Amino acid sequence: MSEESPLVRSLRAAVAAAPEDVPLRLHLAELLLEAGRNDAAIAEVAVALQRAPGDEKARELMGRAMGAPAAPVQEQAAVPTAPAEEKPAAGRRDGFDWQAAEGQVRDVVPPRFVESPLTVDGSGDPGDADAWEVDAPGTVRLADVGGMQDVKDRLEAAFLAPMRNPELRKLYGKSLRGGLLLYGPPGCGKTFIARAVAGELGANFLSVSVNDVLDMWIGNSERNMHEIFATARRQAPCVVFLDELDALGGKRSRTQHSGMRNTVNQLLTELDGIDAQANEGVFVLAATNLPWDVDLALRRPGRLDRTLLVLPPDAPAREAILRYHLRDRPIENVDLGKLAKATDGLSGADLAHVCESAAETALLDSARTGTVRMIGMKDLLGAAKAVAPSTEAWFSSARNVAMFANEGGTYDDLLAYLKKRRKL
Ligand SMILES: Nc1ncnc2c1ncn2[C@@H]1O[C@H](COP(=O)(O)OP(=O)(O)O)[C@@H](O)[C@H]1O
Ligand SMILES: [Mg+2]
């Protein structure tokens, strides 16, 4: 490992001569990876991914290069637990540590958004130094997000790998600035994923709803926006999570809000400052259900220039969500795999509703018959059938945008999904 092999050296020279050649660079990366030089491999793959973000091989290599240190930990945790026997995790790429996830999710779920203490008393002075509450680095990691392997891979390649590697950050400096915009139907895990990203980066988490920024004191929104970033800088490393980013878009009724333009401009100033020294360690994530309402200026290069579509949970994700919502309920003989199959198309929020209404049925039954009975598959499947996917409305507006306003291929991912699901 001390001396580079002649092959690696000549490949390096070849790559230097043909920096655009993605396969060549990946070949080099693979050799580096085989030599156990993960960081060097990551550096090469990151460059390749900037040129060809969709490249399968590049993603696979990045997964291997990044995943190597983390994998044994997961496996150790997964092996001794008994349920592995009853349910072979066929085709599942990630071992899922239910217990850890449930413990962690428990912390996460109740405070969906960090409210500013100022909203509580409503009277405070917005100049207050740390008016925005920052959560300490959480324990939610990407491994706690059930399923959604695509999303995780893209996060890893497009955001996490370069960000958490200080050498890479130095190397690519400016090209890495800018943030990530998560978009998709409501209730499908955007907020959850943003927290997991903060966990992966070991960063503090400052979550604000843009609606709160705008509502709190008319006329103070601009200053609020500045305070948010000032707080994040003081608490770096820190993820700033701007939820409901569309509220700033000006396409909705709020257009009349006089401070809106100023607030957008303030956010632009803060985002453009992200590459400055003072902003080292400040990562910006945003989320919206209405990406088409997001102010275009916010999506220019160096700002929120990367987008990630977060779709309704896939089967493993549904299992994770269902398990979480059934954790404290009296259940018997629940086949989560089967239930996950029967709930295709439902969002995380819908799944919570399924569990609730199944519990209600069992409870009413018990009350009527005078005999307490557990919640069973029948209740759950019945409830699943009765719940209409809440994302349907979203998909019907998204469909139009994806078909008729897909400028620059912004919504290619969405189109592919709609096609696959025969929603076009
Ligand atoms: N892949 C997943 N794994 C585990 N829980 C999930 C997953 N996706 C969504 N959830 C859960 O579903 C619920 C809704 O997700 P949330 O992040 O609030 O959605 P959004 O921000 O997109 O509206 C949350 O309780 C979240 O923890
Ligand atoms: Mg959310």
Coordinates of C-alpha atoms and ligand atoms in Angstrom, one line a residue:
M1 CA 0.0 0.0 0.0
S2 CA 3.0 2.2 0.5
E3 CA 4.1 2.1 -3.1
E4 CA 1.6 2.6 -6.0
S5 CA 1.7 -0.3 -8.4
P6 CA 2.9 0.5 -11.9
L7 CA -0.5 -0.2 -13.3
V8 CA -2.2 2.3 -11.0
R9 CA 0.5 4.8 -11.9
S10 CA 0.0 4.5 -15.6
L11 CA -3.8 4.5 -15.2
R12 CA -3.4 7.7 -13.2
A13 CA -1.5 9.3 -16.0
A14 CA -4.1 8.1 -18.5
V15 CA -6.9 9.6 -16.5
A16 CA -5.0 12.9 -16.2
A17 CA -4.7 12.9 -19.9
A18 CA -8.3 12.1 -20.5
P19 CA -10.2 13.6 -17.5
E20 CA -13.6 13.2 -19.2
D21 CA -13.2 9.4 -19.7
V22 CA -15.5 8.0 -17.0
P23 CA -14.9 4.3 -17.6
L24 CA -11.2 4.8 -17.4
R25 CA -11.5 6.7 -14.2
L26 CA -13.7 4.0 -12.7
H27 CA -11.2 1.4 -13.7
L28 CA -8.6 3.3 -11.7
A29 CA -11.0 3.7 -8.8
E30 CA -11.6 0.0 -8.8
L31 CA -7.9 -0.8 -8.6
L32 CA -7.6 1.7 -5.7
L33 CA -10.5 0.1 -3.9
E34 CA -9.0 -3.4 -4.4
A35 CA -5.8 -2.0 -2.9
G36 CA -7.8 -1.0 0.2
R37 CA -7.3 2.7 -0.6
N38 CA -10.9 3.7 -0.2
D39 CA -10.4 7.4 0.2
A40 CA -8.5 7.6 -3.0
A41 CA -11.1 5.5 -4.7
I42 CA -13.9 7.8 -3.5
A43 CA -12.1 10.8 -4.8
E44 CA -12.0 9.3 -8.3
V45 CA -15.6 8.0 -8.2
A46 CA -16.8 11.4 -7.0
V47 CA -15.3 13.0 -10.0
A48 CA -16.8 10.4 -12.3
L49 CA -20.2 10.9 -10.7
Q50 CA -20.1 14.6 -11.3
R51 CA -19.6 13.8 -15.0
A52 CA -22.1 10.9 -15.1
P53 CA -24.4 11.1 -12.1
G54 CA -26.5 8.1 -13.2
D55 CA -23.6 5.7 -13.9
E56 CA -24.4 2.3 -12.4
K57 CA -20.9 1.2 -12.1
A58 CA -19.9 4.5 -10.4
R59 CA -22.7 4.2 -7.9
E60 CA -21.8 0.6 -7.2
L61 CA -18.2 1.5 -6.6
M62 CA -19.1 4.4 -4.4
G63 CA -21.3 2.1 -2.3
R64 CA -18.5 -0.3 -1.9
A65 CA -15.9 2.4 -1.1
M66 CA -18.2 4.1 1.4
G67 CA -20.0 1.1 2.7
A68 CA -16.9 -0.9 3.7
P69 CA -16.3 0.5 7.2
A70 CA -20.0 0.6 8.1
A71 CA -21.1 -2.9 6.9
P72 CA -19.5 -5.1 9.6
V73 CA -21.2 -3.2 12.3
Q74 CA -24.6 -3.7 10.8
E75 CA -24.0 -7.3 10.2
Q76 CA -22.9 -7.9 13.8
A77 CA -26.0 -6.3 15.0
A78 CA -28.3 -8.2 12.7
V79 CA -26.8 -11.7 13.1
P80 CA -27.6 -12.5 16.7
T81 CA -31.2 -11.5 16.6
A82 CA -33.5 -14.5 16.2
P83 CA -36.1 -13.3 13.8
A84 CA -33.6 -13.6 10.9
E85 CA -34.6 -17.3 11.1
E86 CA -38.3 -16.8 10.6
K87 CA -38.0 -14.3 7.8
P88 CA -35.2 -14.8 5.4
A89 CA -34.3 -11.3 4.2
A90 CA -34.2 -12.5 0.6
G91 CA -33.1 -9.8 -1.8
R92 CA -32.7 -7.2 0.9
R93 CA -29.4 -5.5 0.6
D94 CA -29.4 -3.9 4.0
G95 CA -29.7 -5.7 7.3
F96 CA -32.2 -3.7 9.3
D97 CA -31.8 -3.3 13.0
W98 CA -35.4 -3.0 14.1
Q99 CA -34.7 -2.4 17.7
A100 CA -32.2 0.3 17.2
A101 CA -34.5 1.9 14.6
E102 CA -37.5 1.9 16.8
G103 CA -35.6 3.4 19.6
Q104 CA -34.3 6.1 17.3
V105 CA -37.5 6.8 15.5
R106 CA -39.3 7.2 18.8
D107 CA -37.0 10.2 19.5
V108 CA -37.6 11.6 16.1
V109 CA -41.3 11.3 15.5
P110 CA -43.0 13.5 18.2
P111 CA -41.3 16.8 17.4
R112 CA -41.8 16.8 13.6
F113 CA -40.4 20.3 13.3
V114 CA -38.4 22.3 15.8
E115 CA -40.5 25.2 16.7
S116 CA -38.8 28.4 17.5
P117 CA -39.3 29.3 21.1
L118 CA -40.4 32.6 19.8
T119 CA -43.5 31.1 18.3
V120 CA -44.4 29.8 21.7
D121 CA -44.4 33.1 23.6
G122 CA -45.0 35.1 20.5
S123 CA -43.6 38.2 22.1
G124 CA -39.9 37.7 22.1
D125 CA -37.3 39.8 20.4
P126 CA -36.3 38.2 17.2
G127 CA -32.7 39.5 17.7
D128 CA -32.2 36.9 20.5
A129 CA -28.9 35.1 19.7
D130 CA -30.1 31.5 19.4
A131 CA -33.8 32.0 18.7
W132 CA -33.7 28.9 16.5
E133 CA -33.5 25.7 18.3
V134 CA -30.8 23.3 17.1
D135 CA -31.0 19.5 17.8
A136 CA -27.8 17.8 18.8
P137 CA -26.5 15.3 16.3
G138 CA -29.1 12.6 16.2
T139 CA -28.7 8.9 16.1
V140 CA -30.9 8.4 13.1
R141 CA -28.9 7.1 10.2
L142 CA -29.6 6.1 6.6
A143 CA -29.7 2.5 7.8
D144 CA -32.8 3.4 9.8
V145 CA -34.6 4.5 6.7
G146 CA -36.3 1.2 5.7
G147 CA -35.9 0.2 2.0
M148 CA -35.5 3.1 -0.5
Q149 CA -32.1 1.8 -1.7
D150 CA -32.2 4.1 -4.7
V151 CA -32.6 7.2 -2.6
K152 CA -29.8 6.1 -0.2
D153 CA -27.4 5.4 -3.1
R154 CA -28.1 8.8 -4.6
L155 CA -27.7 10.6 -1.3
E156 CA -24.4 8.8 -0.8
A157 CA -23.0 9.5 -4.1
A158 CA -24.3 13.0 -4.7
F159 CA -24.2 14.5 -1.3
L160 CA -22.7 12.5 1.6
A161 CA -19.6 11.0 0.1
P162 CA -18.0 14.4 -0.8
M163 CA -19.4 16.2 2.2
R164 CA -18.2 14.0 4.9
N165 CA -14.8 13.6 3.4
P166 CA -12.8 16.8 4.3
E167 CA -10.1 16.0 1.7
L168 CA -12.7 15.8 -1.0
R169 CA -14.3 19.0 0.2
K170 CA -10.9 20.8 -0.1
L171 CA -10.2 19.2 -3.4
Y172 CA -13.5 20.2 -5.1
G173 CA -14.2 23.3 -3.1
K174 CA -16.6 25.3 -5.0
S175 CA -18.1 22.6 -7.1
L176 CA -19.4 21.0 -4.0
R177 CA -21.2 23.9 -2.5
G178 CA -24.9 24.2 -2.8
G179 CA -27.6 22.1 -1.2
L180 CA -30.1 19.4 -1.9
L181 CA -33.8 19.7 -2.5
L182 CA -35.9 16.7 -1.5
Y183 CA -39.3 16.6 -3.3
G184 CA -42.2 14.3 -3.6
P185 CA -45.7 13.5 -2.3
P186 CA -46.5 14.3 1.3
G187 CA -45.9 11.8 4.1
C188 CA -43.3 9.8 2.3
G189 CA -40.2 10.4 4.4
K190 CA -38.6 13.7 3.3
T191 CA -38.2 15.0 6.8
F192 CA -37.1 11.6 8.1
I193 CA -34.5 11.4 5.4
A194 CA -33.2 14.9 6.1
R195 CA -32.7 13.9 9.8
A196 CA -30.9 10.7 8.7
V197 CA -28.6 12.8 6.5
A198 CA -27.7 15.0 9.5
G199 CA -27.1 11.8 11.5
E200 CA -24.7 10.5 8.8
L201 CA -22.8 13.8 8.8
G202 CA -22.7 13.8 12.6
A203 CA -24.1 17.3 12.3
N204 CA -26.5 19.3 14.4
F205 CA -29.9 19.7 12.9
L206 CA -31.7 23.0 12.6
S207 CA -35.1 22.4 11.1
V208 CA -37.4 25.3 10.1
S209 CA -40.6 25.4 8.3
V210 CA -40.5 28.3 5.8
N211 CA -44.1 29.0 6.7
D212 CA -43.0 29.7 10.2
V213 CA -40.2 32.0 9.0
L214 CA -42.8 33.9 7.1
D215 CA -45.6 33.9 9.6
M216 CA -43.9 34.8 12.8
W217 CA -43.6 38.5 12.4
I218 CA -44.7 40.1 9.2
G219 CA -41.8 42.1 8.1
N220 CA -39.2 40.1 10.1
S221 CA -38.9 37.2 7.7
E222 CA -35.7 38.5 6.2
R223 CA -34.1 38.8 9.6
N224 CA -35.4 35.4 10.6
M225 CA -33.7 33.9 7.6
H226 CA -30.5 35.5 8.4
E227 CA -30.7 34.4 12.0
I228 CA -31.2 30.8 11.0
F229 CA -28.0 30.7 9.0
A230 CA -26.1 32.7 11.7
T231 CA -27.2 30.1 14.2
A232 CA -26.2 27.2 12.0
R233 CA -22.7 28.8 11.5
R234 CA -22.3 29.1 15.3
Q235 CA -23.3 25.5 15.7
A236 CA -21.4 24.0 12.7
P237 CA -21.3 21.3 11.6
C238 CA -25.0 21.8 11.2
V239 CA -27.6 20.8 8.7
V240 CA -30.1 23.6 8.0
F241 CA -33.3 21.9 6.9
L242 CA -35.8 24.3 5.2
D243 CA -39.1 22.5 5.0
E244 CA -42.0 23.7 2.8
L245 CA -39.6 25.6 0.6
D246 CA -42.4 26.3 -1.9
A247 CA -43.9 28.8 0.6
L248 CA -41.2 31.1 -0.6
G249 CA -42.1 30.6 -4.2
G250 CA -44.6 33.3 -4.5
K251 CA -46.9 31.3 -6.7
R252 CA -49.4 30.8 -4.0
S253 CA -51.8 33.2 -2.3
R254 CA -49.0 34.5 -0.2
T255 CA -47.7 36.4 -3.1
Q256 CA -49.1 39.4 -1.5
H257 CA -46.8 39.0 1.4
S258 CA -44.7 42.1 1.1
G259 CA -41.6 40.7 2.6
M260 CA -41.5 37.7 0.4
R261 CA -39.1 38.9 -2.2
N262 CA -36.7 40.2 0.4
T263 CA -36.9 36.9 2.2
V264 CA -36.0 35.0 -1.0
N265 CA -33.2 37.4 -1.6
Q266 CA -31.9 37.0 1.9
L267 CA -32.0 33.2 1.4
L268 CA -30.0 33.6 -1.8
T269 CA -27.4 35.7 0.0
E270 CA -27.1 33.0 2.7
L271 CA -26.9 30.2 0.2
D272 CA -24.3 32.0 -1.9
G273 CA -22.3 32.5 1.2
I274 CA -22.2 28.8 1.9
D275 CA -18.8 28.3 0.1
A276 CA -17.2 31.1 2.1
Q277 CA -14.9 30.1 4.9
A278 CA -17.4 31.2 7.6
N279 CA -19.9 28.6 6.3
E280 CA -17.6 25.6 6.5
G281 CA -19.7 22.8 7.9
V282 CA -23.1 24.3 7.1
F283 CA -25.1 21.9 4.9
V284 CA -28.4 23.0 3.4
L285 CA -31.2 20.6 2.8
A286 CA -34.7 21.7 1.8
A287 CA -38.0 19.8 1.2
T288 CA -41.1 20.5 -0.7
N289 CA -44.3 18.8 -1.9
L290 CA -44.5 21.4 -4.7
P291 CA -41.2 21.7 -6.4
W292 CA -42.8 23.5 -9.3
D293 CA -43.6 26.4 -7.0
V294 CA -40.1 26.8 -5.8
D295 CA -38.5 30.0 -6.9
L296 CA -36.3 29.2 -9.8
A297 CA -33.5 31.5 -8.5
L298 CA -33.2 29.1 -5.6
R299 CA -32.4 26.2 -7.9
R300 CA -29.6 27.7 -9.8
P301 CA -26.1 26.1 -9.7
G302 CA -24.4 26.5 -6.3
R303 CA -27.7 26.9 -4.6
L304 CA -30.3 24.1 -4.2
D305 CA -29.0 22.7 -7.4
R306 CA -29.4 19.0 -6.7
T307 CA -32.9 17.4 -6.4
L308 CA -33.9 14.1 -5.0
L309 CA -37.3 12.6 -5.6
V310 CA -38.7 10.8 -2.5
L311 CA -41.4 8.4 -3.6
P312 CA -44.0 6.5 -1.6
P313 CA -42.2 3.8 0.5
D314 CA -41.2 0.6 -1.2
A315 CA -42.0 -2.8 0.4
P316 CA -39.0 -2.9 2.9
A317 CA -39.8 0.7 3.8
R318 CA -43.4 -0.1 4.4
E319 CA -42.4 -3.0 6.6
A320 CA -40.2 -0.7 8.7
I321 CA -43.0 1.9 9.0
L322 CA -45.7 -0.7 9.9
R323 CA -43.5 -2.3 12.4
Y324 CA -42.9 1.0 14.0
H325 CA -46.6 1.9 14.3
L326 CA -47.5 -1.6 15.6
R327 CA -44.7 -1.6 18.2
D328 CA -46.9 -0.9 21.2
R329 CA -50.1 -2.4 20.0
P330 CA -51.6 -5.8 21.0
I331 CA -51.1 -7.8 17.8
E332 CA -51.0 -11.5 17.0
N333 CA -49.7 -13.4 14.0
V334 CA -49.0 -10.4 11.9
D335 CA -47.2 -11.2 8.7
L336 CA -45.5 -7.9 7.9
G337 CA -44.2 -9.1 4.6
K338 CA -47.8 -9.8 3.4
L339 CA -49.1 -6.6 4.9
A340 CA -46.3 -4.7 3.1
K341 CA -47.4 -6.2 -0.2
A342 CA -51.0 -5.3 0.4
T343 CA -50.2 -1.7 1.2
D344 CA -48.4 -0.8 -2.1
G345 CA -48.9 2.8 -3.0
L346 CA -49.6 4.0 0.6
S347 CA -47.5 6.8 2.2
G348 CA -45.9 6.7 5.6
A349 CA -48.8 8.7 6.9
D350 CA -51.3 6.4 5.3
L351 CA -49.7 3.4 6.9
A352 CA -49.9 5.0 10.3
H353 CA -53.6 5.4 9.6
V354 CA -54.0 1.7 8.6
C355 CA -52.5 0.7 12.0
E356 CA -54.7 3.0 13.9
S357 CA -58.0 2.0 12.2
A358 CA -57.1 -1.7 12.6
A359 CA -56.6 -1.1 16.3
E360 CA -60.0 0.7 16.4
T361 CA -61.8 -2.2 14.8
A362 CA -60.3 -4.7 17.3
L363 CA -61.1 -2.4 20.1
L364 CA -64.8 -1.9 19.1
D365 CA -65.1 -5.6 18.6
S366 CA -63.8 -6.3 22.0
A367 CA -66.1 -3.8 23.5
R368 CA -69.1 -5.2 21.7
T369 CA -68.4 -8.9 22.4
G370 CA -67.1 -8.4 25.9
T371 CA -64.0 -10.5 25.0
V372 CA -60.7 -8.7 24.5
R373 CA -59.1 -9.8 21.3
M374 CA -55.8 -8.9 19.6
I375 CA -55.3 -7.0 16.4
G376 CA -54.9 -9.5 13.6
M377 CA -54.1 -9.7 9.9
K378 CA -57.8 -9.5 9.1
D379 CA -58.1 -6.1 10.8
L380 CA -55.0 -4.8 9.2
L381 CA -55.8 -6.0 5.7
G382 CA -59.3 -4.7 6.0
A383 CA -58.0 -1.3 7.1
A384 CA -55.5 -1.3 4.2
K385 CA -58.2 -1.9 1.7
A386 CA -60.3 0.9 3.1
V387 CA -57.6 3.5 3.0
A388 CA -57.2 5.4 -0.2
P389 CA -53.6 6.4 -1.0
S390 CA -53.3 10.0 0.0
T391 CA -50.7 10.6 -2.7
E392 CA -53.1 10.2 -5.6
A393 CA -53.9 13.9 -5.7
W394 CA -50.2 14.8 -5.7
F395 CA -49.5 12.4 -8.5
S396 CA -52.2 13.9 -10.7
S397 CA -50.8 17.4 -10.5
A398 CA -47.2 16.1 -10.7
R399 CA -48.2 14.2 -13.8
N400 CA -49.0 17.4 -15.7
V401 CA -45.9 19.1 -14.7
A402 CA -43.7 16.2 -15.5
M403 CA -45.3 15.8 -19.0
F404 CA -45.6 19.5 -20.0
A405 CA -43.1 21.4 -17.9
N406 CA -40.1 19.1 -17.6
E407 CA -37.6 21.8 -18.5
G408 CA -34.1 20.6 -18.6
G409 CA -35.2 17.1 -17.5
T410 CA -35.8 18.3 -14.0
Y411 CA -38.6 15.7 -13.6
D412 CA -37.1 12.8 -15.4
D413 CA -37.1 10.7 -12.3
L414 CA -40.7 11.4 -11.7
L415 CA -41.6 10.6 -15.3
A416 CA -39.8 7.2 -15.1
Y417 CA -41.7 6.4 -11.9
L418 CA -45.0 7.4 -13.5
K419 CA -44.3 5.3 -16.5
K420 CA -43.3 2.3 -14.4
R421 CA -46.5 2.6 -12.3
R422 CA -48.6 3.2 -15.4
K423 CA -49.8 6.5 -14.0
L424 CA -49.1 8.3 -17.3
Ligands
LIG1 N1 -38.3 4.7 4.6 C1 -38.9 4.9 5.8 N2 -38.5 4.2 6.8 C2 -39.0 4.4 8.0 N3 -39.9 5.3 8.3 C3 -40.4 6.1 7.3 C4 -39.8 5.9 6.0 N4 -40.5 6.8 5.2 C5 -41.3 7.5 5.9 N5 -41.3 7.1 7.2 C6 -42.1 7.6 8.3 O1 -43.3 8.0 7.7 C7 -43.8 9.2 8.3 C8 -43.9 10.3 7.3 O2 -42.6 10.8 6.9 P1 -42.2 12.3 6.8 O3 -40.7 12.3 6.8 O4 -42.8 13.1 7.9 O5 -42.8 12.6 5.4 P2 -42.7 14.0 4.5 O6 -41.7 14.9 5.2 O7 -42.2 13.5 3.2 O8 -44.0 14.6 4.5 C9 -42.8 9.5 9.4 O9 -43.3 9.0 10.6 C10 -41.5 8.7 9.0 O10 -40.8 8.4 10.1
MG2 MG -42.1 16.6 6.1

